[in-house]
mmCIF file of C-alpha atoms in Angstrom:
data_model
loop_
_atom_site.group_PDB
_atom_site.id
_atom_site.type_symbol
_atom_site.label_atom_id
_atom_site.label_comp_id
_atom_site.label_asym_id
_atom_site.label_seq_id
_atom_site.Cartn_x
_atom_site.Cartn_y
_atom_site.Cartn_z
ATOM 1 C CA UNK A 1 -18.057 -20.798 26.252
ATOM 2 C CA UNK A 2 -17.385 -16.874 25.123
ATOM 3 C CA UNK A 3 -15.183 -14.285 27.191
ATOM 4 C CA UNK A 4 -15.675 -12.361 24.813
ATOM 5 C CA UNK A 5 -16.673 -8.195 25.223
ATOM 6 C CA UNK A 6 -20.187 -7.356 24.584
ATOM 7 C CA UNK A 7 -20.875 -3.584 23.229
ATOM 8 C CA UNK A 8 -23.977 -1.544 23.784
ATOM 9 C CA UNK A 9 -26.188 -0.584 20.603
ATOM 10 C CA UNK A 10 -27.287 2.122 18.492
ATOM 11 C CA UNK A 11 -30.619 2.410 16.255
ATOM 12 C CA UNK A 12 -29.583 4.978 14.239
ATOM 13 C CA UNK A 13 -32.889 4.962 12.441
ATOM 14 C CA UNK A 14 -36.004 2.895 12.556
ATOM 15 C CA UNK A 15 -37.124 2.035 15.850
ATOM 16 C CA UNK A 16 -40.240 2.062 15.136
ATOM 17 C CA UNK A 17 -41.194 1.478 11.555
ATOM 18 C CA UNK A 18 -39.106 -1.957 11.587
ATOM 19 C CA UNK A 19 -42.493 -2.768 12.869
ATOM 20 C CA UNK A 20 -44.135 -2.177 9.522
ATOM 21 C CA UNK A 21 -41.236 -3.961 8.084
ATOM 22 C CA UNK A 22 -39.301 -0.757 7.407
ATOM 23 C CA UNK A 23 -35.973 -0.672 7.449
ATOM 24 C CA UNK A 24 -33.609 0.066 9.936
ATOM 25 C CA UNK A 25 -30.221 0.539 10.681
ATOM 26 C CA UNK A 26 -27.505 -0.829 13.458
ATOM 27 C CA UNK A 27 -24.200 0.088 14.786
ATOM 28 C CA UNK A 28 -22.037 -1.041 17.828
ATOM 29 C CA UNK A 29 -21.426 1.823 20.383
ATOM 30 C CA UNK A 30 -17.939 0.430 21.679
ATOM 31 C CA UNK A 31 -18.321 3.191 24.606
ATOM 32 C CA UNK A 32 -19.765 0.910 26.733
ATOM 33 C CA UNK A 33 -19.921 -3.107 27.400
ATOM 34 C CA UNK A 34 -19.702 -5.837 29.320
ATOM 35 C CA UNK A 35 -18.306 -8.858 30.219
ATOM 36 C CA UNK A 36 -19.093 -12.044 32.555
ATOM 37 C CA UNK A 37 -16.891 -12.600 35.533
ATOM 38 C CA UNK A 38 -17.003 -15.349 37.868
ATOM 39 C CA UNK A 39 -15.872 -14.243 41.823
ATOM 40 C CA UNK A 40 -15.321 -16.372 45.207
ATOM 41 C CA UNK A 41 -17.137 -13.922 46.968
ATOM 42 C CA UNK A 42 -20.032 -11.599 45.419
ATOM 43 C CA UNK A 43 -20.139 -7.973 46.248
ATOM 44 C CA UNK A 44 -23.535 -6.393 46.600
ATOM 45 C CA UNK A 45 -23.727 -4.899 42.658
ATOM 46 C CA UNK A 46 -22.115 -8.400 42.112
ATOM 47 C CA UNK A 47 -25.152 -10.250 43.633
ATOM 48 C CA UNK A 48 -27.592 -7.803 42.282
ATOM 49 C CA UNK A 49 -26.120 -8.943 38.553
ATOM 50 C CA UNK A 50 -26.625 -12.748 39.421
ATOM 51 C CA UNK A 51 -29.821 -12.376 41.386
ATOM 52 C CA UNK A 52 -31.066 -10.446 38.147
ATOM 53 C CA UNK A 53 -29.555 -13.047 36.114
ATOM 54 C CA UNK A 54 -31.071 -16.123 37.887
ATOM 55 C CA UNK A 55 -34.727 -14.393 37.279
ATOM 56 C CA UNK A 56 -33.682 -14.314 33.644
ATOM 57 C CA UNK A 57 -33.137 -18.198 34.059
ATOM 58 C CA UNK A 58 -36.150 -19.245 35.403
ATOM 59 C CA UNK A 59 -38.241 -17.179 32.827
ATOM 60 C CA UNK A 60 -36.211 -19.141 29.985
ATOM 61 C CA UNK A 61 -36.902 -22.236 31.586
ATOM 62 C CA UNK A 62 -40.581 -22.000 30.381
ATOM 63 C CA UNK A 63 -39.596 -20.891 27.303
ATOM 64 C CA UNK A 64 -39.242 -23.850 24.904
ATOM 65 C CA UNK A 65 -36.938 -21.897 22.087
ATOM 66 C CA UNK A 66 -34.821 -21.081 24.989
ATOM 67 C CA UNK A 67 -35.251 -24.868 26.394
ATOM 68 C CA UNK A 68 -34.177 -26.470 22.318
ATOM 69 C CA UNK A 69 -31.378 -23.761 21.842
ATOM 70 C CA UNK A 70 -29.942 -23.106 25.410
ATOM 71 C CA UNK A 71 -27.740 -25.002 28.158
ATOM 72 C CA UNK A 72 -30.235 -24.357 30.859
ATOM 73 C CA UNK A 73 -28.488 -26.887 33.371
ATOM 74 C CA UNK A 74 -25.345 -25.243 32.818
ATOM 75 C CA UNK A 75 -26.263 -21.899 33.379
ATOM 76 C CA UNK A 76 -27.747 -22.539 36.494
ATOM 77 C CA UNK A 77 -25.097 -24.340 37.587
ATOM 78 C CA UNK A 78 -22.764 -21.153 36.422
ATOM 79 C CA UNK A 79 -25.229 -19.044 38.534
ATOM 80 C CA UNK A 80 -24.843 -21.009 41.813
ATOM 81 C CA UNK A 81 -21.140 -20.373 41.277
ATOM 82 C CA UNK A 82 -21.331 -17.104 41.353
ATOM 83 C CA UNK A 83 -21.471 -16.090 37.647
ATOM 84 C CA UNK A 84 -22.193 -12.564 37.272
ATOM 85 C CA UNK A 85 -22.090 -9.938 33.952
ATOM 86 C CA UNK A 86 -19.732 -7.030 34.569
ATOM 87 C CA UNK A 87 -21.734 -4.586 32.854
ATOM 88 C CA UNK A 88 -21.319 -0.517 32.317
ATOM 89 C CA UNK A 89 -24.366 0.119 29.683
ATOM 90 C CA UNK A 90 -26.148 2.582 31.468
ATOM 91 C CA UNK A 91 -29.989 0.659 32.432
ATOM 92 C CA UNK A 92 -33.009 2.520 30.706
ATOM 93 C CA UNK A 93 -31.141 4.582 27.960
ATOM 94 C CA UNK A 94 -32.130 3.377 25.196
ATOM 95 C CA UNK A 95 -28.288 1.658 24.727
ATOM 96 C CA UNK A 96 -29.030 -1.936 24.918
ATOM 97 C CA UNK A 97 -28.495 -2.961 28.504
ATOM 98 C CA UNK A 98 -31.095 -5.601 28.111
ATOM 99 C CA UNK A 99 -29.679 -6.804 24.533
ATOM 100 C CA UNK A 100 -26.088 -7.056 25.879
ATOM 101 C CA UNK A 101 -27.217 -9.437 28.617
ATOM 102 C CA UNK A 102 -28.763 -11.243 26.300
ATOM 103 C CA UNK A 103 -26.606 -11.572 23.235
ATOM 104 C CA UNK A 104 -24.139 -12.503 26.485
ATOM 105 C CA UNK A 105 -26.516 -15.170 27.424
ATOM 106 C CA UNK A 106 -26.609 -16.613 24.495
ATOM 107 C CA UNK A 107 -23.120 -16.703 23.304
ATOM 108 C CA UNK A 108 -22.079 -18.318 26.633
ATOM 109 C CA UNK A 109 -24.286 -21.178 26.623
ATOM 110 C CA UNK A 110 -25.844 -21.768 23.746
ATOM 111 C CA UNK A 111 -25.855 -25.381 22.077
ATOM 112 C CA UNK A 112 -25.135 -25.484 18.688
ATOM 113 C CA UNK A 113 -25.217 -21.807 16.720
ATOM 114 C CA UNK A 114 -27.003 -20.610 14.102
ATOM 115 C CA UNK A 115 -26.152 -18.562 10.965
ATOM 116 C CA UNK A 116 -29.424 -17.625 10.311
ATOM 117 C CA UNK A 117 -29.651 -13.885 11.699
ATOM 118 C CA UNK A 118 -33.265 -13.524 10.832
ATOM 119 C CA UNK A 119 -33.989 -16.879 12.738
ATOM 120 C CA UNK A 120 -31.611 -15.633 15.629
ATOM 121 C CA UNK A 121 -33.277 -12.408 16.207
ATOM 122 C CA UNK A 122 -36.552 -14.067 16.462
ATOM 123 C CA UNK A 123 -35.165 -16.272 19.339
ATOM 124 C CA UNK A 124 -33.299 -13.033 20.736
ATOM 125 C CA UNK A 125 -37.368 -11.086 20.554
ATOM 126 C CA UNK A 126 -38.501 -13.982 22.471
ATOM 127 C CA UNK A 127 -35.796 -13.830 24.835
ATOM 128 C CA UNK A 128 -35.758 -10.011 25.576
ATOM 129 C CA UNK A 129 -39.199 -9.957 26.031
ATOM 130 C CA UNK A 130 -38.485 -10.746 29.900
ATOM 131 C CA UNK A 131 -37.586 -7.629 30.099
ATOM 132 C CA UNK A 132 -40.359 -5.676 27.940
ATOM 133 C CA UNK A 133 -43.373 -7.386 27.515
ATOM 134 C CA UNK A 134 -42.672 -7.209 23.781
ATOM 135 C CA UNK A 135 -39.312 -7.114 21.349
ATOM 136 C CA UNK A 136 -38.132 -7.196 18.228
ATOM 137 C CA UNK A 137 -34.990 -9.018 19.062
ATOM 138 C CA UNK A 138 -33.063 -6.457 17.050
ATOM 139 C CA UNK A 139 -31.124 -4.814 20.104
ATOM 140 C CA UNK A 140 -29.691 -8.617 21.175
ATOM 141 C CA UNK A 141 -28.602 -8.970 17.469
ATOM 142 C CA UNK A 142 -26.702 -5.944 17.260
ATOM 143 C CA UNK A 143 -25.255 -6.695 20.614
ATOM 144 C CA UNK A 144 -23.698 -10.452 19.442
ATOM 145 C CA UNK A 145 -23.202 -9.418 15.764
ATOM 146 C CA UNK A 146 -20.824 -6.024 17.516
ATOM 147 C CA UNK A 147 -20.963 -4.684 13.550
ATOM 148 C CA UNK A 148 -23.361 -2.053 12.181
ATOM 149 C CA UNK A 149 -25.871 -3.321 9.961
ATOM 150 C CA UNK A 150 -28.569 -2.668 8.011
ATOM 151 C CA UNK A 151 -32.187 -4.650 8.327
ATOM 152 C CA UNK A 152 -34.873 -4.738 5.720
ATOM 153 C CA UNK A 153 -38.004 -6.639 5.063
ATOM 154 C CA UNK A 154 -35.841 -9.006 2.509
ATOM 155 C CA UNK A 155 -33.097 -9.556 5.224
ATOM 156 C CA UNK A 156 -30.144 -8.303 7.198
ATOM 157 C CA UNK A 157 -26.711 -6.820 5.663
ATOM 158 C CA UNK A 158 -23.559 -6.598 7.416
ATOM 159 C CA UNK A 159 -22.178 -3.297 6.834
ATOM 160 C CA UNK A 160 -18.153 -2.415 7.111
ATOM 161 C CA UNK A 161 -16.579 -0.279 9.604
ATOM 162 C CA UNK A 162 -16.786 3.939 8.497
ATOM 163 C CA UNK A 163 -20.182 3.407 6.154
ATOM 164 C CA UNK A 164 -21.438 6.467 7.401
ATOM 165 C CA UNK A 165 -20.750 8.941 4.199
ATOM 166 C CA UNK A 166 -17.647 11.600 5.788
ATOM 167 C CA UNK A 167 -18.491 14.527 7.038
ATOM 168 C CA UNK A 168 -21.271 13.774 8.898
ATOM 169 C CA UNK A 169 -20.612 13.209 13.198
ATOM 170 C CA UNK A 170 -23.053 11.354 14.842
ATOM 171 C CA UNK A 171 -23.459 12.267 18.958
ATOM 172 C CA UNK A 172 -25.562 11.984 21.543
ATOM 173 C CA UNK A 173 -26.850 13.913 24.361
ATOM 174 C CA UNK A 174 -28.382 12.940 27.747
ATOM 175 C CA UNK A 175 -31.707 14.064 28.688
ATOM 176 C CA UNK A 176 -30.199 13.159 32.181
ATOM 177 C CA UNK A 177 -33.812 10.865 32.624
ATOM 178 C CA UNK A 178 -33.850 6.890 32.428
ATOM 179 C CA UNK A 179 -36.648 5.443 29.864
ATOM 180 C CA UNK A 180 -39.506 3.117 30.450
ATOM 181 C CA UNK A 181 -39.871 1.138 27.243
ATOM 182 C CA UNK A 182 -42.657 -1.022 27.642
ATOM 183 C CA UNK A 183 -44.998 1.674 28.495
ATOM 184 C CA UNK A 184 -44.010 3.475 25.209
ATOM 185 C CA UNK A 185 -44.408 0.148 23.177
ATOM 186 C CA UNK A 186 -47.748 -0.452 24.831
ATOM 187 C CA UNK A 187 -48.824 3.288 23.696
ATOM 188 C CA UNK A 188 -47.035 2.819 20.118
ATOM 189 C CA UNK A 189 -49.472 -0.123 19.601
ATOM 190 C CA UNK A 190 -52.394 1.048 21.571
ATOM 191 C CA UNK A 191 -51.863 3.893 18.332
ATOM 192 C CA UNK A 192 -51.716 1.732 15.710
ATOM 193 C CA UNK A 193 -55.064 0.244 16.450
ATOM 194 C CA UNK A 194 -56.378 3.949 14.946
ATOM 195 C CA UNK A 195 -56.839 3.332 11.049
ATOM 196 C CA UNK A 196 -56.093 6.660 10.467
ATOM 197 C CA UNK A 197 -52.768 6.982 12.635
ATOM 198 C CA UNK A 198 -51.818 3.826 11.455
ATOM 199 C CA UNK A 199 -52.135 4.503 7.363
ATOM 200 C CA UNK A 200 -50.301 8.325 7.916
ATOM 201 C CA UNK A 201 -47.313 7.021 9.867
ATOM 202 C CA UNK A 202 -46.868 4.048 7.074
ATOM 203 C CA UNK A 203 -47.236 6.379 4.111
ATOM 204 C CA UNK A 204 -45.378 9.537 5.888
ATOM 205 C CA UNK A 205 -42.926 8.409 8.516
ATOM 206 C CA UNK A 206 -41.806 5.286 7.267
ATOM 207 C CA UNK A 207 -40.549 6.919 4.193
ATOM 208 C CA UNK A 208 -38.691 9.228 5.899
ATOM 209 C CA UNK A 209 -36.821 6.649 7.762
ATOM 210 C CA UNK A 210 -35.849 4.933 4.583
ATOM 211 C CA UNK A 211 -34.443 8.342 3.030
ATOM 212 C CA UNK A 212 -32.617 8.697 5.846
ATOM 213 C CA UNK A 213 -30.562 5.662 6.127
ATOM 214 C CA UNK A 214 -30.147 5.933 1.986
ATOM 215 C CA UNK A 215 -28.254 9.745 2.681
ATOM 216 C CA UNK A 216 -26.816 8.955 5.258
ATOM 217 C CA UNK A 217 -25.312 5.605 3.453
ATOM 218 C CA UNK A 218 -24.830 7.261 0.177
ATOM 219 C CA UNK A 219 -25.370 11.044 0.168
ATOM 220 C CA UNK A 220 -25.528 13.456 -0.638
ATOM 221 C CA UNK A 221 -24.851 15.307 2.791
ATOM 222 C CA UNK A 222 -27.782 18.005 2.172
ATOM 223 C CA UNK A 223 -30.333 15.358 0.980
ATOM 224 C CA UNK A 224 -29.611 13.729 4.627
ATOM 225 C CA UNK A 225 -29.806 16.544 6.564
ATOM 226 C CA UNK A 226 -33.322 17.550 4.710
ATOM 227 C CA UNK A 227 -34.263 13.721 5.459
ATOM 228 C CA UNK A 228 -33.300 14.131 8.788
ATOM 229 C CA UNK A 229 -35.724 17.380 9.566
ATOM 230 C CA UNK A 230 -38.031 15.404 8.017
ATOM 231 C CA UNK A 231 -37.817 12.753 10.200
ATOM 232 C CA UNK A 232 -37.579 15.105 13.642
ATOM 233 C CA UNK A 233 -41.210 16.437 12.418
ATOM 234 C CA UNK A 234 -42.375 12.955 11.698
ATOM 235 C CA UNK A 235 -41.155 12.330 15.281
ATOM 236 C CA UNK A 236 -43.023 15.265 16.680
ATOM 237 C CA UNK A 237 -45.828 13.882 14.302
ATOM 238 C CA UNK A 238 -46.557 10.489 15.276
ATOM 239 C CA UNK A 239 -44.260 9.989 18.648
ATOM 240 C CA UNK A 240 -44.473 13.021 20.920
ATOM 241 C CA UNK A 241 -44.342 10.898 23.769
ATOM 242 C CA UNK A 242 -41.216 9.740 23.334
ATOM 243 C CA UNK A 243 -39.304 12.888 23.048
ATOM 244 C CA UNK A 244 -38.325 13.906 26.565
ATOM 245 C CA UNK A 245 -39.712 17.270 27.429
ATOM 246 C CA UNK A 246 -36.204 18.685 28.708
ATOM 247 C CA UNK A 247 -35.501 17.823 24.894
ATOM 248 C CA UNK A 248 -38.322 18.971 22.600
ATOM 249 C CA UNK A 249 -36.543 22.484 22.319
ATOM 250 C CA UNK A 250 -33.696 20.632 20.335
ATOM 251 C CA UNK A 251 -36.504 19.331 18.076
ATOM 252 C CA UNK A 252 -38.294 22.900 17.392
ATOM 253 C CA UNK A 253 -35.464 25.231 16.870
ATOM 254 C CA UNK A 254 -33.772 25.597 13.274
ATOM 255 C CA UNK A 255 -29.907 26.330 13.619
ATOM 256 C CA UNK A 256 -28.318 27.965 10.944
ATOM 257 C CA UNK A 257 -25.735 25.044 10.330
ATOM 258 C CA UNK A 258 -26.286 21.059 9.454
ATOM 259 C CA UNK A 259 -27.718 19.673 12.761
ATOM 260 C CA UNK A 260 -30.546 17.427 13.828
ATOM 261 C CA UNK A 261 -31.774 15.217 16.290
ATOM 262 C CA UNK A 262 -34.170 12.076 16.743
ATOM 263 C CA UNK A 263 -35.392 9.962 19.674
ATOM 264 C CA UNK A 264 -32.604 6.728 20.567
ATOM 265 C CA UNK A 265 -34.099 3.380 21.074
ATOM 266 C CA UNK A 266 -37.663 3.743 22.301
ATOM 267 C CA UNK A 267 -37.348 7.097 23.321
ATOM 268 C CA UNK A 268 -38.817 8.820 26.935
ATOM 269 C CA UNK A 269 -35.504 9.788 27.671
ATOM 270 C CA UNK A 270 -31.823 8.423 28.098
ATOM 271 C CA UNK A 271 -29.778 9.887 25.098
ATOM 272 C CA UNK A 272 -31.294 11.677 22.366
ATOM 273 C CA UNK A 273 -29.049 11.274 19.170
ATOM 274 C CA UNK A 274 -27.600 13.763 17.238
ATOM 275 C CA UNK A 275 -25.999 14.420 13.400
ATOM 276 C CA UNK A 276 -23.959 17.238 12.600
ATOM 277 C CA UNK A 277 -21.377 18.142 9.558
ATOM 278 C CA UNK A 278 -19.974 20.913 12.034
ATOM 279 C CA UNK A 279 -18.676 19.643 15.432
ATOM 280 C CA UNK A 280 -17.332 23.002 16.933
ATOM 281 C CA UNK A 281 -21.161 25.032 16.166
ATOM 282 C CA UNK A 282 -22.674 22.088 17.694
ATOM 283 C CA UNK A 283 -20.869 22.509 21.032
ATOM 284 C CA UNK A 284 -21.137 25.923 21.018
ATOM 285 C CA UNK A 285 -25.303 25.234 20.159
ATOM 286 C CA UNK A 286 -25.426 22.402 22.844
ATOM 287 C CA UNK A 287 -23.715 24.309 25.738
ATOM 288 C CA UNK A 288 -22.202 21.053 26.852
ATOM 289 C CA UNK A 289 -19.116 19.413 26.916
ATOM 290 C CA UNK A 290 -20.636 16.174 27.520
ATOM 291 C CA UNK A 291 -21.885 15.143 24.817
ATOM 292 C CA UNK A 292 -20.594 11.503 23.315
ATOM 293 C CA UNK A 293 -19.246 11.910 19.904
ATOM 294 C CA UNK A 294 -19.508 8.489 18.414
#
């Protein structure tokens, strides 16, 4: 069994074209975590975390991966005494709060591992779907693997620590508004059933996403940032919905300096994410001194 420290997540592109079996890429965000903690005595948030977690064991207990891979018994057992996850990732963000508990699930009680990651994330999709009708397991993965990575249609590559090419900041910015995902999934795919949405978004915003994570991997810095508007138009394109209205002026206007911005996780609020190659015009742009540099 794991004490180990489970980080929140970042797509830094592809949330939705990994659907098409774009790529995508993956990186811990060590800002926030969480980590299981067993009590005497459960405080209310305490008993809200187990309660929340015993729901989450009874739905695996009709799911037969979870049945084959998972020590049921045991966490049950765990949950009667009081097991609870001591978690900070802010619900609804778009940060993983959903993949941490699960990635945490697993580690803790899982039977016999696997180092098959594209096997493992199909397991995680089925497990995460409690929470969102629907998942592509790639939030859990991130959240056990804690290292950035990059996913394509041929696999998944671990990436080292500092890939992203220097002089480029990534940050993000709250829209001060929690996210529904599984609405937004359920309109992504209600969208896809239109033959004509469908074949622009695969021919002109999956591209995009691909030149993005290629610049932003390997330069140069202006070819990423031209990527990148690309991308914010594809977003105002093909996912409008999904950019908070309190946001959209951040994805209109055309600063004078390196800066852009894109939707985080499934988008409808949370955090949008932000690049830069000039931190000190970008606070002075943003107005804020909250934002989280990453």
């Amino acid at each position: 069994m794991s004490d180990r420290t489970y980080h929140s997540k970042l797509i830094l592109f592809g949330e939705y074209s990994m659907i098409f079996d774009g790529t995508a890429l993956m990186m811990p965000l060590t800002k926030f975590k969480a980590q299981w903690r067993n009590v005497s005595h459960l405080t209310e948030d305490q008993a809200a975390s187990n309660a929340s977690l015993q729901r989450f064991a009874d739905y695996l207990s009709n799911l037969a991966e979870a049945n084959e891979t998972l020590d049921l018994p045991l966490f049950n057992y765990e949950l009667q005494a009081h097991l609870y996850l001591d978690s900070d990732v802010p619900s609804s963000y778009g940060l993983g709060s959903s993949g941490v508990l699960v990635a945490a699930v697993y580690d803790r009680f899982v039977r016999q591992r696997t180092e098959d990651l594209l096997r493992l994330k199909t397991l995680f999709g089925k497990m995460e779907s409690f929470f969102h009708g629907s998942s592509s397991g790639i939030d859990p993965l991130q959240c056990y693997l804690g290292k950035p990575f990059r996913i394509t249609s041929q696999g998944i590559t671990l990436l080292p620590e500092g890939f992203i090419q220097n002089g480029i900041h990534v940050f993000l910015a709250d829209t001060g508004k929690k996210s529904n995902t599984k609405p937004l999934v359920q309109y992504f795919k209600r969208k896809r059933e239109d033959a004509d949405y469908l074949k622009a978004f695969q021919t002109e915003y999956v591209p995009c996403v691909a030149a993005c994570i290629e610049s932003l991997l390997d330069g140069p810095k202006e070819t990423f940032f031209s990527s990148l508007r690309q991308l914010t138009d594809g977003q105002l394109k093909f996912l409008r919905p999904m950019i908070p209205d309190n946001s959209i002026d951040l994805f209109l206007e055309r600063p004078d300096f390196n800066i852009g911005f894109k939707i985080s996780g499934s988008g409808g609020g949370g955090y949008v994410l932000g690049f830069t190659d000039d931190m000190e015009k970008t606070k002075n742009f943003m107005e804020d001194d909250q934002l989280i540099w990453i």
